[in-house]
CSV table of C-alpha atoms in Angstrom, one decimal:
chain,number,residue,atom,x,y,z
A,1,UNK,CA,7.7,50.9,-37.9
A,2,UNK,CA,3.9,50.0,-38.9
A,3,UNK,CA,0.6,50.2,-37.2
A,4,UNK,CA,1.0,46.2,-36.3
A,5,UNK,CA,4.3,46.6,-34.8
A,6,UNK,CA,2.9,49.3,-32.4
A,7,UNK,CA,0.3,47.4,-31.3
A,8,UNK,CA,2.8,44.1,-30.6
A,9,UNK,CA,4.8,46.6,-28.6
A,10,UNK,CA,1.1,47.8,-26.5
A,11,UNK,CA,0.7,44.0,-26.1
A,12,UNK,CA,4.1,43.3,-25.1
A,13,UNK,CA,4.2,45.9,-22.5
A,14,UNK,CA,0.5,45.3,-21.1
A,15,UNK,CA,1.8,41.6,-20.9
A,16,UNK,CA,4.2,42.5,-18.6
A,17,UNK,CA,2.2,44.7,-16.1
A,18,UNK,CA,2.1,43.4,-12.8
A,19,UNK,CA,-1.4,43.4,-11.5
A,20,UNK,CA,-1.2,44.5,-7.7
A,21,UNK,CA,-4.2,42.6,-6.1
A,22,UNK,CA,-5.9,44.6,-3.6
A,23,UNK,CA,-5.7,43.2,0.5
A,24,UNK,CA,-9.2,43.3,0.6
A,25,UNK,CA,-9.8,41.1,-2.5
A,26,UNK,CA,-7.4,38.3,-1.4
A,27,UNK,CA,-8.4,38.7,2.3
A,28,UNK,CA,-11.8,38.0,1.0
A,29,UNK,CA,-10.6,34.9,-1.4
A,30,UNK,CA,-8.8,33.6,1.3
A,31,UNK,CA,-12.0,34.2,3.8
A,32,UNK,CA,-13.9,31.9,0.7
A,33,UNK,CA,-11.4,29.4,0.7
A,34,UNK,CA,-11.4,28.5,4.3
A,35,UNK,CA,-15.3,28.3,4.7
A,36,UNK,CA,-15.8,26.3,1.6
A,37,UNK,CA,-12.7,24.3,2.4
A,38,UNK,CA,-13.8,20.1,3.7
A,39,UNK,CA,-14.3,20.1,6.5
A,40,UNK,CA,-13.0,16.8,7.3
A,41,UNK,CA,-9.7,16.3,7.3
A,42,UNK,CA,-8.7,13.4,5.4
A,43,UNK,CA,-4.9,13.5,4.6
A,44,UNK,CA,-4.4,10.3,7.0
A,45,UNK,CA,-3.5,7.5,4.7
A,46,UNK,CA,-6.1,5.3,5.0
A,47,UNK,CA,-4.6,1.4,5.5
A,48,UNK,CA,-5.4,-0.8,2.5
A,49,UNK,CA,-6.5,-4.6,2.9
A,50,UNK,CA,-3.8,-6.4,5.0
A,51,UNK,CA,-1.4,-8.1,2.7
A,52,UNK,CA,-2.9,-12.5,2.7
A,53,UNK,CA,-0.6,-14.6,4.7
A,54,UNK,CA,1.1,-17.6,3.4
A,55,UNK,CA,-2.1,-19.8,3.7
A,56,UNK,CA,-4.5,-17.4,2.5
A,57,UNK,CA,-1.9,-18.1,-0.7
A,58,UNK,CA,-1.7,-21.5,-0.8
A,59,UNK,CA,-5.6,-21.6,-0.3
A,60,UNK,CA,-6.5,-19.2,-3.2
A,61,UNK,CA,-3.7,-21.3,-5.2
A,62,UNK,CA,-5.4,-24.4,-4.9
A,63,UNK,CA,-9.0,-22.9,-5.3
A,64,UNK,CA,-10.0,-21.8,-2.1
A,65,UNK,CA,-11.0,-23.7,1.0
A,66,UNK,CA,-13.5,-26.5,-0.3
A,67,UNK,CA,-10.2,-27.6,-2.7
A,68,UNK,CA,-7.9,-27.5,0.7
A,69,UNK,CA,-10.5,-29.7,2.3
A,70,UNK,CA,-10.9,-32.0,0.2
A,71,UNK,CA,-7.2,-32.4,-0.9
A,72,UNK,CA,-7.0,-33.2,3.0
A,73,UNK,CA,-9.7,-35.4,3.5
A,74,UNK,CA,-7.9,-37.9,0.2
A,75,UNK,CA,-4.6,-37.5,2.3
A,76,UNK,CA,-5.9,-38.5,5.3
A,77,UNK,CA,-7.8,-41.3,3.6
A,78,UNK,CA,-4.4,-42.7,2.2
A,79,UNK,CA,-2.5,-42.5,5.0
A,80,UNK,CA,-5.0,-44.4,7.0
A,81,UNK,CA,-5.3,-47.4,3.6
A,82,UNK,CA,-1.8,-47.3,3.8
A,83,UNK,CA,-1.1,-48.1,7.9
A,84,UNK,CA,-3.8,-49.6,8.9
A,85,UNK,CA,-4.4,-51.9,5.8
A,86,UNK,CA,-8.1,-52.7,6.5
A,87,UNK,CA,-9.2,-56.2,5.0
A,88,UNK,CA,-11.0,-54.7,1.7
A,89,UNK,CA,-7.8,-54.0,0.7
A,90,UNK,CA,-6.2,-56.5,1.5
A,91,UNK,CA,-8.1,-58.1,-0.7
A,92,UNK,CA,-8.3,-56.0,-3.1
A,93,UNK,CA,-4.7,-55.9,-3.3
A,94,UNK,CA,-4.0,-59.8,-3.7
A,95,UNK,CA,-6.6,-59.9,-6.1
A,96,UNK,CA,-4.7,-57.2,-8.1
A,97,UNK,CA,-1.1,-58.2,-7.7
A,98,UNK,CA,-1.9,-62.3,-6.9
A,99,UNK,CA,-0.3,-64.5,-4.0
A,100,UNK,CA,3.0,-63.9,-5.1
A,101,UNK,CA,5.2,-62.8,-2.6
A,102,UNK,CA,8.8,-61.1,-3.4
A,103,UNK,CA,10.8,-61.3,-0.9
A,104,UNK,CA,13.9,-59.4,-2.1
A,105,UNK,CA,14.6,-57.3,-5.4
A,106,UNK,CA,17.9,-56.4,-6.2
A,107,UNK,CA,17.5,-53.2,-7.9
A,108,UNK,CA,20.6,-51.9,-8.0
A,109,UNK,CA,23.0,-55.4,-9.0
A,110,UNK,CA,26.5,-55.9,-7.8
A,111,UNK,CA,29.5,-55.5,-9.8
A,112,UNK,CA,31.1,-58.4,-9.0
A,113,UNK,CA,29.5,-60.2,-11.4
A,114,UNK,CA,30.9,-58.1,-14.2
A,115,UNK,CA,34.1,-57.2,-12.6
A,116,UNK,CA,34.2,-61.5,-12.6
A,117,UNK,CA,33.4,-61.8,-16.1
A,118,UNK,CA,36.6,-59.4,-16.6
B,1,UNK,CA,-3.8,0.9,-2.4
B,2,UNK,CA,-2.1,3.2,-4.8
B,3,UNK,CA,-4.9,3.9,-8.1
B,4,UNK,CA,-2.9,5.1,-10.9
B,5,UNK,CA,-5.8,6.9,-12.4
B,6,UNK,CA,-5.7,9.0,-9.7
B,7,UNK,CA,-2.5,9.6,-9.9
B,8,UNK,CA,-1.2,13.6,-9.9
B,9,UNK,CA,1.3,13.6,-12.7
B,10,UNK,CA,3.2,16.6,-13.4
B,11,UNK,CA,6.4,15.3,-14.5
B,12,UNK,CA,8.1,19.0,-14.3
B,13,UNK,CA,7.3,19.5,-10.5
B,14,UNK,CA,5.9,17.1,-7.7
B,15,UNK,CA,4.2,14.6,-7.9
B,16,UNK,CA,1.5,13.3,-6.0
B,17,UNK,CA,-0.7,10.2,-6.2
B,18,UNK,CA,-3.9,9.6,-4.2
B,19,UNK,CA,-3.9,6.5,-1.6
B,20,UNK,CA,-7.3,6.6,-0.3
B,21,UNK,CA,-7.9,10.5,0.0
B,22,UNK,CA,-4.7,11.3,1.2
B,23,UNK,CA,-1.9,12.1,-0.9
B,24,UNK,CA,1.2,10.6,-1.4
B,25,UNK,CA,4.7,11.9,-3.1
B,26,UNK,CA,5.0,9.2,-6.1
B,27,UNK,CA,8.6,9.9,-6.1
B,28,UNK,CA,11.4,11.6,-4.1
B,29,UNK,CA,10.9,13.5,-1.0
B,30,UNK,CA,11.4,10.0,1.3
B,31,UNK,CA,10.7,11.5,4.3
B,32,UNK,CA,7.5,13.2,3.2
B,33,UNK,CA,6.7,9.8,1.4
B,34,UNK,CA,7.6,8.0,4.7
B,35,UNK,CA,5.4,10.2,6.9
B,36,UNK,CA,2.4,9.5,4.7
B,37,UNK,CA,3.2,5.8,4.4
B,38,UNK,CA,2.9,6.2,8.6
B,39,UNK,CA,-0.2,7.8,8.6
B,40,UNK,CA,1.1,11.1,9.2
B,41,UNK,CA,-0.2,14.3,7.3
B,42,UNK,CA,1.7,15.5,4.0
B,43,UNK,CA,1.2,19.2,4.5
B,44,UNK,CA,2.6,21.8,2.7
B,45,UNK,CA,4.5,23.3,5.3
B,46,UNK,CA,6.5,20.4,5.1
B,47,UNK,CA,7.8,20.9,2.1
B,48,UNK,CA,11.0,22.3,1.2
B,49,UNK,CA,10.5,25.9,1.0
B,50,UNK,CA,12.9,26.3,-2.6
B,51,UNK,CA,10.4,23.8,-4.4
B,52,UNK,CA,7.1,25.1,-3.3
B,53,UNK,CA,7.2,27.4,-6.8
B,54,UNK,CA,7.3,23.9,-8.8
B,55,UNK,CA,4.4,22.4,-7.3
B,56,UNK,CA,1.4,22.7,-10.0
B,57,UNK,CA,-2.0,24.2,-9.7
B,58,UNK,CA,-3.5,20.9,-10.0
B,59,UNK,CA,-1.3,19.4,-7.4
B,60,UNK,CA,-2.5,22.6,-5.3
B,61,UNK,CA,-6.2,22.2,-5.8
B,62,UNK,CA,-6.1,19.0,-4.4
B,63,UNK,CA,-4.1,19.5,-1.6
B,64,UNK,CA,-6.8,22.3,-1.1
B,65,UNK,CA,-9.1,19.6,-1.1
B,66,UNK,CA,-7.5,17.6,1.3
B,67,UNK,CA,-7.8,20.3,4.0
B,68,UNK,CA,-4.2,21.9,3.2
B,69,UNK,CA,-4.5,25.3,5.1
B,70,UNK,CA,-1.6,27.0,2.9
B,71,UNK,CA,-2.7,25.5,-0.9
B,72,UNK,CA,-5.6,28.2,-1.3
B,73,UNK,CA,-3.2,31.1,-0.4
B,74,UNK,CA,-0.8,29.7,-2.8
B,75,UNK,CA,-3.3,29.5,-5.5
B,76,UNK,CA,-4.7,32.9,-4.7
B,77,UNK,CA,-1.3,34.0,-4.9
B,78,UNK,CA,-0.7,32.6,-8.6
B,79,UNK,CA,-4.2,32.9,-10.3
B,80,UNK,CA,-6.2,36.0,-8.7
B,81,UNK,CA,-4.0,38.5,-10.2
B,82,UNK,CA,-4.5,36.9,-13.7
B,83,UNK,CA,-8.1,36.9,-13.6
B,84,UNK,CA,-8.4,40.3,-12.0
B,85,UNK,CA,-6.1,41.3,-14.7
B,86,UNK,CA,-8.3,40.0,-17.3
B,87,UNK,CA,-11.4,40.5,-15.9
B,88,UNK,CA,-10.6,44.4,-15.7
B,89,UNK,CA,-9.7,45.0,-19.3
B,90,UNK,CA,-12.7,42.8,-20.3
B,91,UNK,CA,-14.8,44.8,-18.4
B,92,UNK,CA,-13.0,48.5,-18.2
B,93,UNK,CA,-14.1,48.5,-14.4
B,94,UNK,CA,-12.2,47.7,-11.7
B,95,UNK,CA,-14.7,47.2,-8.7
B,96,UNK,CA,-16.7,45.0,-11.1
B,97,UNK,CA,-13.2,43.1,-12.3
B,98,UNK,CA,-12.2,42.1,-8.3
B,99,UNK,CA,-16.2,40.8,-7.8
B,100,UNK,CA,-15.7,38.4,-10.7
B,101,UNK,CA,-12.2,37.2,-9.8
B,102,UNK,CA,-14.1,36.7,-6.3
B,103,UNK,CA,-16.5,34.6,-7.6
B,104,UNK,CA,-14.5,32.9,-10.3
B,105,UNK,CA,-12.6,31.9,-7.3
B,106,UNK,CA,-15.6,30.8,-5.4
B,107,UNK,CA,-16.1,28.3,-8.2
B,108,UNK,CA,-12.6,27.0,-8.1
B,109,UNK,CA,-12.7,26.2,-3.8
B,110,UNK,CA,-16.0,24.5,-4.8
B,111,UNK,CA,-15.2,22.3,-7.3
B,112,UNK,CA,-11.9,21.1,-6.4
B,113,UNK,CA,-13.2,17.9,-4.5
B,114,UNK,CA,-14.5,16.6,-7.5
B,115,UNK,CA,-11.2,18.1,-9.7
B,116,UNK,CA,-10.4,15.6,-12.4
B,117,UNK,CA,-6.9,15.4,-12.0
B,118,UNK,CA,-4.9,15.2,-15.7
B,119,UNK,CA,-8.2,16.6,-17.4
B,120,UNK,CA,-7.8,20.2,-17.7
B,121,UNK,CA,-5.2,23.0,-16.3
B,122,UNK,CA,-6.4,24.8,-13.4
B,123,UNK,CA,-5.7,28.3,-15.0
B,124,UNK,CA,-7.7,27.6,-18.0
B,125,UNK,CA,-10.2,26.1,-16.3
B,126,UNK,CA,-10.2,29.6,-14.4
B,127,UNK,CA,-10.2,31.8,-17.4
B,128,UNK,CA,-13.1,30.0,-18.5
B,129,UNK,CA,-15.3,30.7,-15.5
B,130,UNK,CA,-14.4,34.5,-15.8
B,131,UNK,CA,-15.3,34.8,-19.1
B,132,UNK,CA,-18.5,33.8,-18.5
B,133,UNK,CA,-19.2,35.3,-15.5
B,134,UNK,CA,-18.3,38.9,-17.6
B,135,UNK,CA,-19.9,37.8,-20.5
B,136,UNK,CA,-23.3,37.3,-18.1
B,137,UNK,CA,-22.0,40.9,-16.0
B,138,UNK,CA,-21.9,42.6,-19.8
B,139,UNK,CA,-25.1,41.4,-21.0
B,140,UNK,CA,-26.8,42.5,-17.3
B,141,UNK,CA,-25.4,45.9,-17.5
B,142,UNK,CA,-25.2,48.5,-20.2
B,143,UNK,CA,-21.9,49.3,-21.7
B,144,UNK,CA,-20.2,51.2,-19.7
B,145,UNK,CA,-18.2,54.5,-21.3
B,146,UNK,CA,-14.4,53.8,-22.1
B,147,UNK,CA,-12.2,53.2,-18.7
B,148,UNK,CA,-11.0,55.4,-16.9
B,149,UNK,CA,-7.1,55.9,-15.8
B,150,UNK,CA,-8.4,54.6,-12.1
B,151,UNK,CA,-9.9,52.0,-13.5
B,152,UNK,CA,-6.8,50.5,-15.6
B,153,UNK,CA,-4.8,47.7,-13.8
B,154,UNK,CA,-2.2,49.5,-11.8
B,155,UNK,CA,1.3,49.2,-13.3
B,156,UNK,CA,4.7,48.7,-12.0
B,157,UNK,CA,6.5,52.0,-13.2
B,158,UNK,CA,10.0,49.3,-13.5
B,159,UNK,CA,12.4,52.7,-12.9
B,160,UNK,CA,11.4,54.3,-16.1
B,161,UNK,CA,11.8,57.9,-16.1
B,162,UNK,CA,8.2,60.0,-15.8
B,163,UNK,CA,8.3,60.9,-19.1
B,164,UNK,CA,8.7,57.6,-20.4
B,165,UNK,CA,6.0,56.2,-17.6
B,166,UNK,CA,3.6,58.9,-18.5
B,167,UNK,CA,3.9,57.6,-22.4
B,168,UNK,CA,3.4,54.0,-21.5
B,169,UNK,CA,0.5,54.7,-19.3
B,170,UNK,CA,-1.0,56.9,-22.2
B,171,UNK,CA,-0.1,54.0,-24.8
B,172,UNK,CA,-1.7,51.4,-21.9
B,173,UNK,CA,-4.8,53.3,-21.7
B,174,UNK,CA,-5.3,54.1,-25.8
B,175,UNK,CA,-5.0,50.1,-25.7
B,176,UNK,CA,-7.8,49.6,-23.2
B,177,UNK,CA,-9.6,52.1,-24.9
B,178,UNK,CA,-9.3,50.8,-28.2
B,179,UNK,CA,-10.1,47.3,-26.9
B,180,UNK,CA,-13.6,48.2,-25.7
B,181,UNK,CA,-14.4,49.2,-28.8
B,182,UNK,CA,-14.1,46.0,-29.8
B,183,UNK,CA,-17.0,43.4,-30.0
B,184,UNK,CA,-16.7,40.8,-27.3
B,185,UNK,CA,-15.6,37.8,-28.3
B,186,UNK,CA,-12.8,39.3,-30.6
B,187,UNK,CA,-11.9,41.3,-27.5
B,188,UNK,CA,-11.8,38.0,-25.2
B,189,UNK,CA,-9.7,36.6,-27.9
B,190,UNK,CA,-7.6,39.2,-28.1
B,191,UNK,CA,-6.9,39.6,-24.7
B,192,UNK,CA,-6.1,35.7,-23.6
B,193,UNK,CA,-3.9,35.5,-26.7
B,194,UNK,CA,-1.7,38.5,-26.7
B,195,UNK,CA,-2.0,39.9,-22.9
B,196,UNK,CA,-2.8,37.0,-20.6
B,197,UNK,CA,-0.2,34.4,-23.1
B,198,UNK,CA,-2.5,31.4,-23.5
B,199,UNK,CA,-2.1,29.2,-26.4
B,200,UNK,CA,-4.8,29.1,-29.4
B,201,UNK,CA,-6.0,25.5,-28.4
B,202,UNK,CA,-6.2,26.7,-24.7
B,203,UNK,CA,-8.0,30.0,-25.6
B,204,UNK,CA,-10.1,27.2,-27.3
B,205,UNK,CA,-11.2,25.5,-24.4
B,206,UNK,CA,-11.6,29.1,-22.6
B,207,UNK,CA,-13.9,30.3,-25.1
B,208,UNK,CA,-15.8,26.9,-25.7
B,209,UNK,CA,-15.0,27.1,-29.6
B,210,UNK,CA,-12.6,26.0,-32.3
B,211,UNK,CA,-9.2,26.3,-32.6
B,212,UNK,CA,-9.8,28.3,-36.3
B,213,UNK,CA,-12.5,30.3,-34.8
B,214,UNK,CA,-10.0,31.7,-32.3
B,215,UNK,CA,-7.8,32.3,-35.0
B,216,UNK,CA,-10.5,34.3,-37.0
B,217,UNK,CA,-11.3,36.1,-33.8
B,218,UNK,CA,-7.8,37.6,-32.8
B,219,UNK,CA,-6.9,38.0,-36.4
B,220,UNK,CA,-9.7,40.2,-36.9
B,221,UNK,CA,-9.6,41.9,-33.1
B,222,UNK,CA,-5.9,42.8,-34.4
B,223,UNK,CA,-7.5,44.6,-37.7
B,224,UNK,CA,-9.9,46.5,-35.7
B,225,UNK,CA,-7.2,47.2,-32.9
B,226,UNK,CA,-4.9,49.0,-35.4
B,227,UNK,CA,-7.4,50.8,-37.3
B,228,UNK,CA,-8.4,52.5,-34.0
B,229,UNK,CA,-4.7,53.6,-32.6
B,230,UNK,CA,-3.6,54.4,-36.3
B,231,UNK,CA,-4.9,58.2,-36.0
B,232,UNK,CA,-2.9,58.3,-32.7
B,233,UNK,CA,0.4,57.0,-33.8
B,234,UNK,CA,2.2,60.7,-32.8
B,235,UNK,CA,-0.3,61.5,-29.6
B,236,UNK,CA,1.0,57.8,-28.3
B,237,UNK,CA,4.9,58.4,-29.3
B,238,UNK,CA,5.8,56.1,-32.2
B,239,UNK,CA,6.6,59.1,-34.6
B,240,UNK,CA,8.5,61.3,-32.2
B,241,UNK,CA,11.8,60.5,-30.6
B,242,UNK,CA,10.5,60.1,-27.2
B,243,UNK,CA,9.5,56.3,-28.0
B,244,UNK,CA,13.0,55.3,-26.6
B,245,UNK,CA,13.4,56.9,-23.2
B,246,UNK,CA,13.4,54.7,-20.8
């Protein structure tokens, strides 16, 4: 057995050795610890920002509230050109589309007709 | 909200993550997890008694931080007896050793609010402290004279037969002996790597140099070592017979 060997053994043993820590010196650690531990307590989750609602959604969606207004506002303003009808246009309408009045399409033609044919 | 970068990751134990300044289970443990979700304190009392032992320093520390009464006797529990350990055979004077474990853990209760979770381990971290708090004890003092059997860390005798205890103890102190001989640096080297366990890159970090300088260090802490016990090879019992009573 060599020199190096012997001391690997020292190592292996003094590796091993249990070091018995004194009451005092962990009495005084713990003393440490608890005066230099925060003092506030802060373990209490703290709540994070309440989760938007549906309309906060659709809001952000549509690019916040000036967009909502103002997709609003156009709604409103068709709805009201499309009941009430005001004169402008009216006029502008017949001036567009002309006097001529339909007063029935048949979009979706009978069968008869081919069924006839037949 | 949950901040991953926050998050306390040791996959091999629990695992915490910080919401806010509380923490949080990430995974498992639904109850705990459920209580903390509630606004109720995770302590560690609450924990299942079995897998307190697999909760890591770091986890620990910041429980400590959070107020936990029980984390800084846990961590006590674990690291003080390393560092008193390695304080003492760096020093070869007990009274002195116990001061600079108190102190090193001083340091640790202080700093672990602003603990950078996933940055460094907790031990090494440690080790770090009390090498430098000896290396500033050393340079304020003078040298002492070689330890004495008082002064050695107090051993477990395991069972062994007196013979066989009285030969360890001798070998134990020819080692302590022989190691305050040696220069400081090799002897920190030394020490962390072949007593305390650590690895070359954490002795490293301990020792604020390069992974090759460590190597240089112990390599040539190891030369000196066994140049000093080789003229006491029979005194110490590895000639004789006596080597295997046990």
């Amino acid at each position: 057995m060599d020199h190096e060997t012997d001391l690997y053994q020292m190592f292996a043993v003094a590796s091993h050795q249990r070091v018995d820590m004194p009451d005092g010196l962990t009495a005084r650690i713990l003393a440490d610890a608890a005066a230099l531990q925060p003092k506030v307590q802060l373990r209490v989750p703290v709540a994070g920002p309440p989760r938007p609602g549906w309309f906060a959604t659709l809001t952000d969606w549509l690019g916040g509230s000036g967009s909502l207004a103002g997709i609003s506002a156009a709604a409103l303003a068709g709805l009201y050109l499309g009941v009430v009808q005001p004169s402008p246009v009216q006029a502008l309408t017949a001036l567009v589309a002309g006097n001529t009045t339909i007063d029935s399409l048949d979009l979706l033609p009978s069968s008869d007709g081919l069924l006839a044919q037949e | 909200m949950i901040t991953m970068a926050t998050a306390v990751t040791d996959p091999a134990a629990l695992a915490f993550v910080r919401q806010g300044p509380a923490l949080i289970p990430a995974h498992g443990f639904p109850i705990l997890r459920a209580r903390a979700l509630a606004g109720k304190p995770v302590l560690m009392m609450d924990m299942p008694r079995d897998r307190l032992n697999t909760v890591s320093d770091e986890t620990l520390l910041v429980l400590y931080a959070n107020g936990d009464p029980d984390a800084a006797r846990l961590l006590t529990g674990r690291l003080a007896p390393r560092i008193l350990g390695y304080a003492t055979r760096l020093l070869s004077d007990r009274a002195e050793a116990e001061d600079i474990t108190q102190e090193a853990m001083v340091r640790l209760w202080r700093m672990a609010p602003d603990w950078r979770t996933g940055e460094a381990q907790v031990s090494t971290w440690l080790y770090r402290v009390a090498t430098n708090l000896v290396t500033d004890q050393r340079r304020a003092r003078a040298r002492r004279p070689a330890t004495t059997l008082e002064d050695a860390p107090e051993v477990a005798d395991g069972g062994k037969s007196a013979v066989a205890g009285l030969i360890e103890a001798d070998r134990m102190m020819a080692l302590e002996t022989a190691l305050a001989e040696l220069p400081d640096r090799q002897r920190q080297a030394v020490v962390l790597r072949h007593i305390e366990g650590l690895t070359n890159p954490e002795i490293a970090v301990v020792m604020e140099i390069g992974v090759e300088a460590v190597e240089s260090l112990t390599a040539r802490g190891k030369r000196a070592l066994t140049g000093i016990l080789a003229g006491r090879r029979q005194e110490l019992g590895y000639d004789g017979d006596v080597e295997g009573e046990a």
